[in-house]
Tab-separated table of N, CA and C in Angstrom:
chain	number	residue	atom	x	y	z
D	1407	GLN	N	3.922	8.983	-3.748
D	1407	GLN	CA	2.629	9.581	-3.511
D	1407	GLN	C	1.531	8.541	-3.710
D	1408	VAL	N	0.402	8.797	-3.104
D	1408	VAL	CA	-0.743	7.887	-3.183
D	1408	VAL	C	-1.929	8.630	-3.795
D	1409	ARG	N	-2.631	7.944	-4.672
D	1409	ARG	CA	-3.842	8.507	-5.260
D	1409	ARG	C	-4.991	7.529	-5.092
D	1410	LEU	N	-6.185	8.079	-4.887
D	1410	LEU	CA	-7.431	7.320	-4.921
D	1410	LEU	C	-8.251	7.868	-6.079
D	1411	VAL	N	-8.630	6.998	-6.990
D	1411	VAL	CA	-9.380	7.423	-8.173
D	1411	VAL	C	-10.707	6.683	-8.220
D	1412	GLU	N	-11.800	7.458	-8.137
D	1412	GLU	CA	-13.142	6.877	-8.178
D	1412	GLU	C	-13.670	6.842	-9.603
D	1413	SER	N	-14.590	5.921	-9.837
D	1413	SER	CA	-15.294	5.857	-11.109
D	1413	SER	C	-16.645	5.196	-10.874
D	1414	GLY	N	-17.536	5.357	-11.855
D	1414	GLY	CA	-18.816	4.653	-11.801
D	1414	GLY	C	-20.013	5.506	-11.476
D	1415	GLY	N	-19.818	6.767	-11.165
D	1415	GLY	CA	-20.969	7.613	-10.883
D	1415	GLY	C	-21.751	7.920	-12.139
D	1416	GLY	N	-22.896	8.571	-11.967
D	1416	GLY	CA	-23.710	8.940	-13.108
D	1416	GLY	C	-25.116	9.269	-12.720
D	1417	LEU	N	-25.982	9.296	-13.730
D	1417	LEU	CA	-27.401	9.604	-13.558
D	1417	LEU	C	-28.202	8.319	-13.696
D	1418	VAL	N	-29.094	8.081	-12.757
D	1418	VAL	CA	-29.912	6.871	-12.783
D	1418	VAL	C	-31.302	7.215	-12.262
D	1419	GLN	N	-32.293	6.476	-12.730
D	1419	GLN	CA	-33.651	6.681	-12.215
D	1419	GLN	C	-33.817	6.010	-10.863
D	1420	ALA	N	-34.769	6.498	-10.104
D	1420	ALA	CA	-35.080	5.892	-8.808
D	1420	ALA	C	-35.392	4.413	-8.993
D	1421	GLY	N	-34.851	3.611	-8.097
D	1421	GLY	CA	-35.019	2.166	-8.190
D	1421	GLY	C	-33.901	1.481	-8.940
D	1422	GLY	N	-33.059	2.256	-9.587
D	1422	GLY	CA	-31.968	1.709	-10.367
D	1422	GLY	C	-30.743	1.389	-9.521
D	1423	SER	N	-29.677	1.000	-10.216
D	1423	SER	CA	-28.440	0.575	-9.555
D	1423	SER	C	-27.226	1.244	-10.194
D	1424	LEU	N	-26.219	1.417	-9.375
D	1424	LEU	CA	-24.915	1.871	-9.832
D	1424	LEU	C	-23.841	1.150	-9.023
D	1425	ARG	N	-22.660	1.013	-9.613
D	1425	ARG	CA	-21.533	0.437	-8.907
D	1425	ARG	C	-20.362	1.403	-8.982
D	1426	LEU	N	-19.924	1.839	-7.828
D	1426	LEU	CA	-18.763	2.716	-7.740
D	1426	LEU	C	-17.504	1.893	-7.487
D	1427	SER	N	-16.410	2.357	-8.056
D	1427	SER	CA	-15.103	1.750	-7.814
D	1427	SER	C	-14.118	2.812	-7.385
D	1428	CYS	N	-13.153	2.409	-6.583
D	1428	CYS	CA	-12.092	3.321	-6.150
D	1428	CYS	C	-10.793	2.531	-6.088
D	1429	ALA	N	-9.849	2.935	-6.917
D	1429	ALA	CA	-8.574	2.251	-6.993
D	1429	ALA	C	-7.482	3.114	-6.374
D	1430	ALA	N	-6.718	2.501	-5.496
D	1430	ALA	CA	-5.587	3.185	-4.858
D	1430	ALA	C	-4.306	2.809	-5.600
D	1431	SER	N	-3.426	3.801	-5.764
D	1431	SER	CA	-2.164	3.547	-6.441
D	1431	SER	C	-1.083	4.412	-5.825
D	1432	GLY	N	0.169	4.009	-6.057
D	1432	GLY	CA	1.281	4.785	-5.536
D	1432	GLY	C	2.150	3.959	-4.596
D	1433	SER	N	2.807	4.655	-3.688
D	1433	SER	CA	3.775	4.029	-2.781
D	1433	SER	C	3.081	3.385	-1.595
D	1434	ILE	N	2.347	2.316	-1.880
D	1434	ILE	CA	1.497	1.675	-0.873
D	1434	ILE	C	2.197	0.466	-0.277
D	1435	PHE	N	2.328	0.458	1.051
D	1435	PHE	CA	2.808	-0.733	1.737
D	1435	PHE	C	1.628	-1.638	2.093
D	1436	SER	N	0.591	-1.030	2.657
D	1436	SER	CA	-0.618	-1.790	2.966
D	1436	SER	C	-1.786	-0.820	3.078
D	1437	ILE	N	-2.996	-1.376	2.860
D	1437	ILE	CA	-4.207	-0.582	2.996
D	1437	ILE	C	-5.025	-1.132	4.134
D	1438	ASN	N	-5.414	-0.314	5.036
D	1438	ASN	CA	-6.185	-0.736	6.188
D	1438	ASN	C	-7.668	-0.514	5.884
D	1439	ALA	N	-8.360	0.262	6.658
D	1439	ALA	CA	-9.778	0.470	6.396
D	1439	ALA	C	-9.990	1.291	5.127
D	1440	MET	N	-11.044	0.960	4.404
D	1440	MET	CA	-11.462	1.741	3.242
D	1440	MET	C	-12.950	2.049	3.419
D	1441	GLY	N	-13.388	3.110	2.757
D	1441	GLY	CA	-14.798	3.444	2.922
D	1441	GLY	C	-15.298	4.423	1.889
D	1442	TRP	N	-16.588	4.628	1.940
D	1442	TRP	CA	-17.276	5.589	1.073
D	1442	TRP	C	-18.027	6.582	1.947
D	1443	TYR	N	-17.945	7.836	1.560
D	1443	TYR	CA	-18.673	8.920	2.191
D	1443	TYR	C	-19.419	9.672	1.091
D	1444	ARG	N	-20.388	10.471	1.481
D	1444	ARG	CA	-21.098	11.265	0.486
D	1444	ARG	C	-21.447	12.633	1.055
D	1445	GLN	N	-21.598	13.565	0.129
D	1445	GLN	CA	-21.970	14.917	0.526
D	1445	GLN	C	-22.974	15.474	-0.463
D	1446	ALA	N	-24.159	15.733	0.046
D	1446	ALA	CA	-25.208	16.330	-0.762
D	1446	ALA	C	-25.117	17.855	-0.659
D	1447	PRO	N	-25.657	18.570	-1.628
D	1447	PRO	CA	-25.584	20.041	-1.601
D	1447	PRO	C	-26.167	20.602	-0.305
D	1448	GLY	N	-25.410	21.473	0.344
D	1448	GLY	CA	-25.873	22.114	1.566
D	1448	GLY	C	-25.817	21.261	2.806
D	1449	LYS	N	-25.259	20.060	2.671
D	1449	LYS	CA	-25.176	19.144	3.819
D	1449	LYS	C	-23.728	18.782	4.118
D	1450	GLN	N	-23.518	18.266	5.314
D	1450	GLN	CA	-22.186	17.823	5.694
D	1450	GLN	C	-21.880	16.470	5.070
D	1451	ARG	N	-20.599	16.201	4.907
D	1451	ARG	CA	-20.189	14.898	4.421
D	1451	ARG	C	-20.546	13.842	5.474
D	1452	GLU	N	-21.086	12.714	5.000
D	1452	GLU	CA	-21.500	11.665	5.922
D	1452	GLU	C	-20.965	10.310	5.477
D	1453	LEU	N	-20.811	9.435	6.459
D	1453	LEU	CA	-20.344	8.089	6.188
D	1453	LEU	C	-21.428	7.286	5.491
D	1454	VAL	N	-21.033	6.520	4.482
D	1454	VAL	CA	-21.968	5.609	3.822
D	1454	VAL	C	-21.667	4.178	4.250
D	1455	ALA	N	-20.409	3.767	4.087
D	1455	ALA	CA	-20.024	2.407	4.439
D	1455	ALA	C	-18.520	2.319	4.582
D	1456	THR	N	-18.070	1.406	5.446
D	1456	THR	CA	-16.640	1.142	5.588
D	1456	THR	C	-16.396	-0.352	5.576
D	1457	ILE	N	-15.156	-0.711	5.253
D	1457	ILE	CA	-14.764	-2.120	5.262
D	1457	ILE	C	-13.316	-2.212	5.744
D	1458	SER	N	-13.083	-3.121	6.669
D	1458	SER	CA	-11.737	-3.312	7.199
D	1458	SER	C	-10.907	-4.166	6.234
D	1459	ASN	N	-9.619	-4.260	6.496
D	1459	ASN	CA	-8.803	-5.100	5.621
D	1459	ASN	C	-9.126	-6.580	5.817
D	1460	GLY	N	-9.838	-6.891	6.884
D	1460	GLY	CA	-10.278	-8.259	7.090
D	1460	GLY	C	-11.668	-8.546	6.543
D	1461	GLY	N	-12.326	-7.476	6.041
D	1461	GLY	CA	-13.637	-7.670	5.437
D	1461	GLY	C	-14.818	-7.309	6.299
D	1462	SER	N	-14.589	-6.839	7.515
D	1462	SER	CA	-15.709	-6.415	8.359
D	1462	SER	C	-16.303	-5.127	7.809
D	1463	THR	N	-17.622	-5.063	7.775
D	1463	THR	CA	-18.297	-3.925	7.162
D	1463	THR	C	-19.162	-3.165	8.140
D	1464	ASN	N	-19.413	-1.923	7.801
D	1464	ASN	CA	-20.264	-1.049	8.605
D	1464	ASN	C	-21.019	-0.137	7.646
D	1465	TYR	N	-22.328	0.043	7.898
D	1465	TYR	CA	-23.157	0.828	6.993
D	1465	TYR	C	-23.940	1.892	7.753
D	1466	ALA	N	-24.197	2.997	7.071
D	1466	ALA	CA	-25.143	3.952	7.591
D	1466	ALA	C	-26.534	3.331	7.557
D	1467	ASN	N	-27.370	3.679	8.518
D	1467	ASN	CA	-28.707	3.098	8.575
D	1467	ASN	C	-29.500	3.366	7.295
D	1468	SER	N	-29.238	4.514	6.695
D	1468	SER	CA	-30.015	4.920	5.520
D	1468	SER	C	-29.736	4.058	4.287
D	1469	VAL	N	-28.648	3.304	4.300
D	1469	VAL	CA	-28.312	2.507	3.122
D	1469	VAL	C	-28.299	1.004	3.398
D	1470	LYS	N	-28.501	0.616	4.631
D	1470	LYS	CA	-28.487	-0.805	4.976
D	1470	LYS	C	-29.521	-1.565	4.160
D	1471	GLY	N	-29.110	-2.702	3.630
D	1471	GLY	CA	-30.010	-3.521	2.832
D	1471	GLY	C	-30.078	-3.108	1.366
D	1472	ARG	N	-29.520	-1.945	1.034
D	1472	ARG	CA	-29.546	-1.477	-0.358
D	1472	ARG	C	-28.140	-1.379	-0.956
D	1473	PHE	N	-27.165	-1.007	-0.140
D	1473	PHE	CA	-25.792	-0.832	-0.609
D	1473	PHE	C	-24.920	-1.956	-0.056
D	1474	THR	N	-23.913	-2.334	-0.833
D	1474	THR	CA	-22.951	-3.344	-0.405
D	1474	THR	C	-21.546	-2.854	-0.714
D	1475	ILE	N	-20.702	-2.820	0.318
D	1475	ILE	CA	-19.303	-2.453	0.129
D	1475	ILE	C	-18.474	-3.721	0.064
D	1476	SER	N	-17.476	-3.715	-0.805
D	1476	SER	CA	-16.565	-4.852	-0.924
D	1476	SER	C	-15.200	-4.337	-1.352
D	1477	ARG	N	-14.204	-5.207	-1.287
D	1477	ARG	CA	-12.863	-4.777	-1.687
D	1477	ARG	C	-12.107	-5.942	-2.313
D	1478	ASP	N	-11.180	-5.593	-3.182
D	1478	ASP	CA	-10.273	-6.572	-3.786
D	1478	ASP	C	-8.872	-6.133	-3.369
D	1479	ASN	N	-8.328	-6.815	-2.389
D	1479	ASN	CA	-7.028	-6.401	-1.847
D	1479	ASN	C	-5.908	-6.549	-2.877
D	1480	ALA	N	-6.034	-7.504	-3.760
D	1480	ALA	CA	-5.004	-7.690	-4.795
D	1480	ALA	C	-4.963	-6.518	-5.765
D	1481	LYS	N	-6.100	-5.844	-5.928
D	1481	LYS	CA	-6.178	-4.712	-6.850
D	1481	LYS	C	-6.200	-3.372	-6.117
D	1482	ASN	N	-6.090	-3.395	-4.793
D	1482	ASN	CA	-6.148	-2.152	-4.004
D	1482	ASN	C	-7.402	-1.344	-4.353
D	1483	THR	N	-8.513	-2.033	-4.469
D	1483	THR	CA	-9.749	-1.404	-4.948
D	1483	THR	C	-10.899	-1.704	-3.993
D	1484	VAL	N	-11.717	-0.683	-3.785
D	1484	VAL	CA	-12.933	-0.832	-3.006
D	1484	VAL	C	-14.114	-0.508	-3.902
D	1485	TYR	N	-15.206	-1.216	-3.687
D	1485	TYR	CA	-16.403	-1.053	-4.505
D	1485	TYR	C	-17.595	-0.684	-3.620
D	1486	LEU	N	-18.577	-0.042	-4.241
D	1486	LEU	CA	-19.856	0.208	-3.587
D	1486	LEU	C	-20.952	-0.118	-4.574
D	1487	GLN	N	-21.641	-1.229	-4.338
D	1487	GLN	CA	-22.790	-1.595	-5.147
D	1487	GLN	C	-24.029	-0.939	-4.533
D	1488	MET	N	-24.691	-0.119	-5.322
D	1488	MET	CA	-25.839	0.630	-4.845
D	1488	MET	C	-27.082	0.191	-5.603
D	1489	ASN	N	-28.012	-0.407	-4.876
D	1489	ASN	CA	-29.267	-0.869	-5.470
D	1489	ASN	C	-30.441	-0.096	-4.880
D	1490	SER	N	-31.569	-0.184	-5.550
D	1490	SER	CA	-32.791	0.484	-5.084
D	1490	SER	C	-32.516	1.947	-4.742
D	1491	LEU	N	-31.858	2.615	-5.635
D	1491	LEU	CA	-31.460	4.000	-5.376
D	1491	LEU	C	-32.662	4.920	-5.246
D	1492	LYS	N	-32.511	5.907	-4.379
D	1492	LYS	CA	-33.563	6.877	-4.096
D	1492	LYS	C	-33.032	8.280	-4.429
D	1493	PRO	N	-33.930	9.214	-4.693
D	1493	PRO	CA	-33.474	10.579	-4.962
D	1493	PRO	C	-32.607	11.137	-3.834
D	1494	GLU	N	-32.898	10.757	-2.612
D	1494	GLU	CA	-32.104	11.261	-1.478
D	1494	GLU	C	-30.694	10.690	-1.424
D	1495	ASP	N	-30.385	9.724	-2.287
D	1495	ASP	CA	-29.009	9.234	-2.398
D	1495	ASP	C	-28.151	10.144	-3.289
D	1496	THR	N	-28.772	11.123	-3.921
D	1496	THR	CA	-28.024	12.037	-4.769
D	1496	THR	C	-26.982	12.796	-3.962
D	1497	ALA	N	-25.734	12.716	-4.401
D	1497	ALA	CA	-24.621	13.336	-3.693
D	1497	ALA	C	-23.339	13.128	-4.483
D	1498	VAL	N	-22.302	13.803	-4.029
D	1498	VAL	CA	-20.950	13.441	-4.478
D	1498	VAL	C	-20.431	12.378	-3.527
D	1499	TYR	N	-19.984	11.278	-4.093
D	1499	TYR	CA	-19.494	10.155	-3.292
D	1499	TYR	C	-17.960	10.165	-3.305
D	1500	TYR	N	-17.400	10.070	-2.112
D	1500	TYR	CA	-15.945	10.127	-1.943
D	1500	TYR	C	-15.420	8.809	-1.370
D	1501	CYS	N	-14.329	8.366	-1.931
D	1501	CYS	CA	-13.596	7.208	-1.409
D	1501	CYS	C	-12.614	7.692	-0.339
D	1502	ASN	N	-12.433	6.863	0.669
D	1502	ASN	CA	-11.503	7.179	1.749
D	1502	ASN	C	-10.719	5.933	2.136
D	1503	ALA	N	-9.462	6.109	2.481
D	1503	ALA	CA	-8.669	4.944	2.864
D	1503	ALA	C	-7.558	5.321	3.824
D	1504	ASP	N	-7.284	4.422	4.744
D	1504	ASP	CA	-6.131	4.525	5.637
D	1504	ASP	C	-5.029	3.669	5.040
D	1505	ILE	N	-3.963	4.315	4.603
D	1505	ILE	CA	-2.921	3.630	3.854
D	1505	ILE	C	-1.575	3.812	4.533
D	1506	THR	N	-0.893	2.694	4.716
D	1506	THR	CA	0.478	2.734	5.216
D	1506	THR	C	1.401	2.774	3.999
D	1507	VAL	N	2.203	3.812	3.943
D	1507	VAL	CA	3.117	3.957	2.814
D	1507	VAL	C	4.429	3.254	3.125
D	1508	TRP	N	5.349	3.237	2.171
D	1508	TRP	CA	6.567	2.456	2.326
D	1508	TRP	C	7.460	2.964	3.447
D	1509	GLY	N	7.238	4.175	3.935
D	1509	GLY	CA	7.955	4.661	5.100
D	1509	GLY	C	7.362	4.167	6.402
D	1510	ARG	N	6.355	3.323	6.278
D	1510	ARG	CA	5.663	2.693	7.405
D	1510	ARG	C	4.876	3.703	8.233
D	1511	THR	N	4.507	4.799	7.611
D	1511	THR	CA	3.631	5.760	8.258
D	1511	THR	C	2.246	5.655	7.635
D	1512	GLN	N	1.212	5.717	8.470
D	1512	GLN	CA	-0.154	5.632	7.963
D	1512	GLN	C	-0.728	7.017	7.770
D	1513	TYR	N	-1.377	7.204	6.640
D	1513	TYR	CA	-2.038	8.447	6.338
D	1513	TYR	C	-3.481	8.139	5.913
D	1514	ASN	N	-4.326	9.159	6.009
D	1514	ASN	CA	-5.695	9.045	5.532
D	1514	ASN	C	-5.828	9.809	4.211
D	1515	TYR	N	-6.390	9.155	3.218
D	1515	TYR	CA	-6.484	9.746	1.873
D	1515	TYR	C	-7.939	9.813	1.435
D	1516	TRP	N	-8.224	10.817	0.598
D	1516	TRP	CA	-9.536	11.001	-0.024
D	1516	TRP	C	-9.397	10.985	-1.542
D	1517	GLY	N	-10.411	10.447	-2.192
D	1517	GLY	CA	-10.504	10.580	-3.628
D	1517	GLY	C	-11.100	11.921	-4.007
D	1518	GLN	N	-11.206	12.139	-5.316
D	1518	GLN	CA	-11.677	13.450	-5.802
D	1518	GLN	C	-13.211	13.535	-5.819
D	1519	GLY	N	-13.866	12.430	-5.688
D	1519	GLY	CA	-15.332	12.410	-5.659
D	1519	GLY	C	-15.936	12.081	-7.012
D	1520	THR	N	-17.075	11.422	-6.970
D	1520	THR	CA	-17.824	11.113	-8.183
D	1520	THR	C	-19.302	11.418	-7.932
D	1521	GLN	N	-19.937	12.070	-8.890
D	1521	GLN	CA	-21.314	12.498	-8.728
D	1521	GLN	C	-22.280	11.358	-8.995
D	1522	VAL	N	-23.217	11.183	-8.071
D	1522	VAL	CA	-24.328	10.244	-8.263
D	1522	VAL	C	-25.618	11.054	-8.198
D	1523	THR	N	-26.406	10.974	-9.253
D	1523	THR	CA	-27.665	11.689	-9.307
D	1523	THR	C	-28.799	10.697	-9.566
D	1524	VAL	N	-29.791	10.697	-8.687
D	1524	VAL	CA	-30.929	9.790	-8.814
D	1524	VAL	C	-32.166	10.630	-9.090
D	1525	SER	N	-32.770	10.400	-10.243
D	1525	SER	CA	-33.964	11.163	-10.619
D	1525	SER	C	-35.224	10.435	-10.179
D	1526	SER	N	-36.241	11.207	-9.858
D	1526	SER	CA	-37.503	10.611	-9.381
D	1526	SER	C	-38.449	10.330	-10.529
């Protein structure tokens, strides 16, 4: 089985920073794309940022220039550095990954989510 475990969420004032981490574990053969999504109360889940296994990145327009996604392939971990946080960044942040398991089948996995709250 494969698990994604997020950490690093919390409460921060506007203008502050947080760093989220998501570690994948289990029967992993390889990890392909990884990413972060978020869901605010009453809204649909939306893409925040993605990163390929080669390091190519993609960001939502709302976070460009403020958030940075990175990954450590040796640790099966993806990070989201969030700077200049705004109240509208308040949401539950979810890690997502396309993982090929040892049976050589690729599946898409979600973490359990971590709450980020930005106070004004």
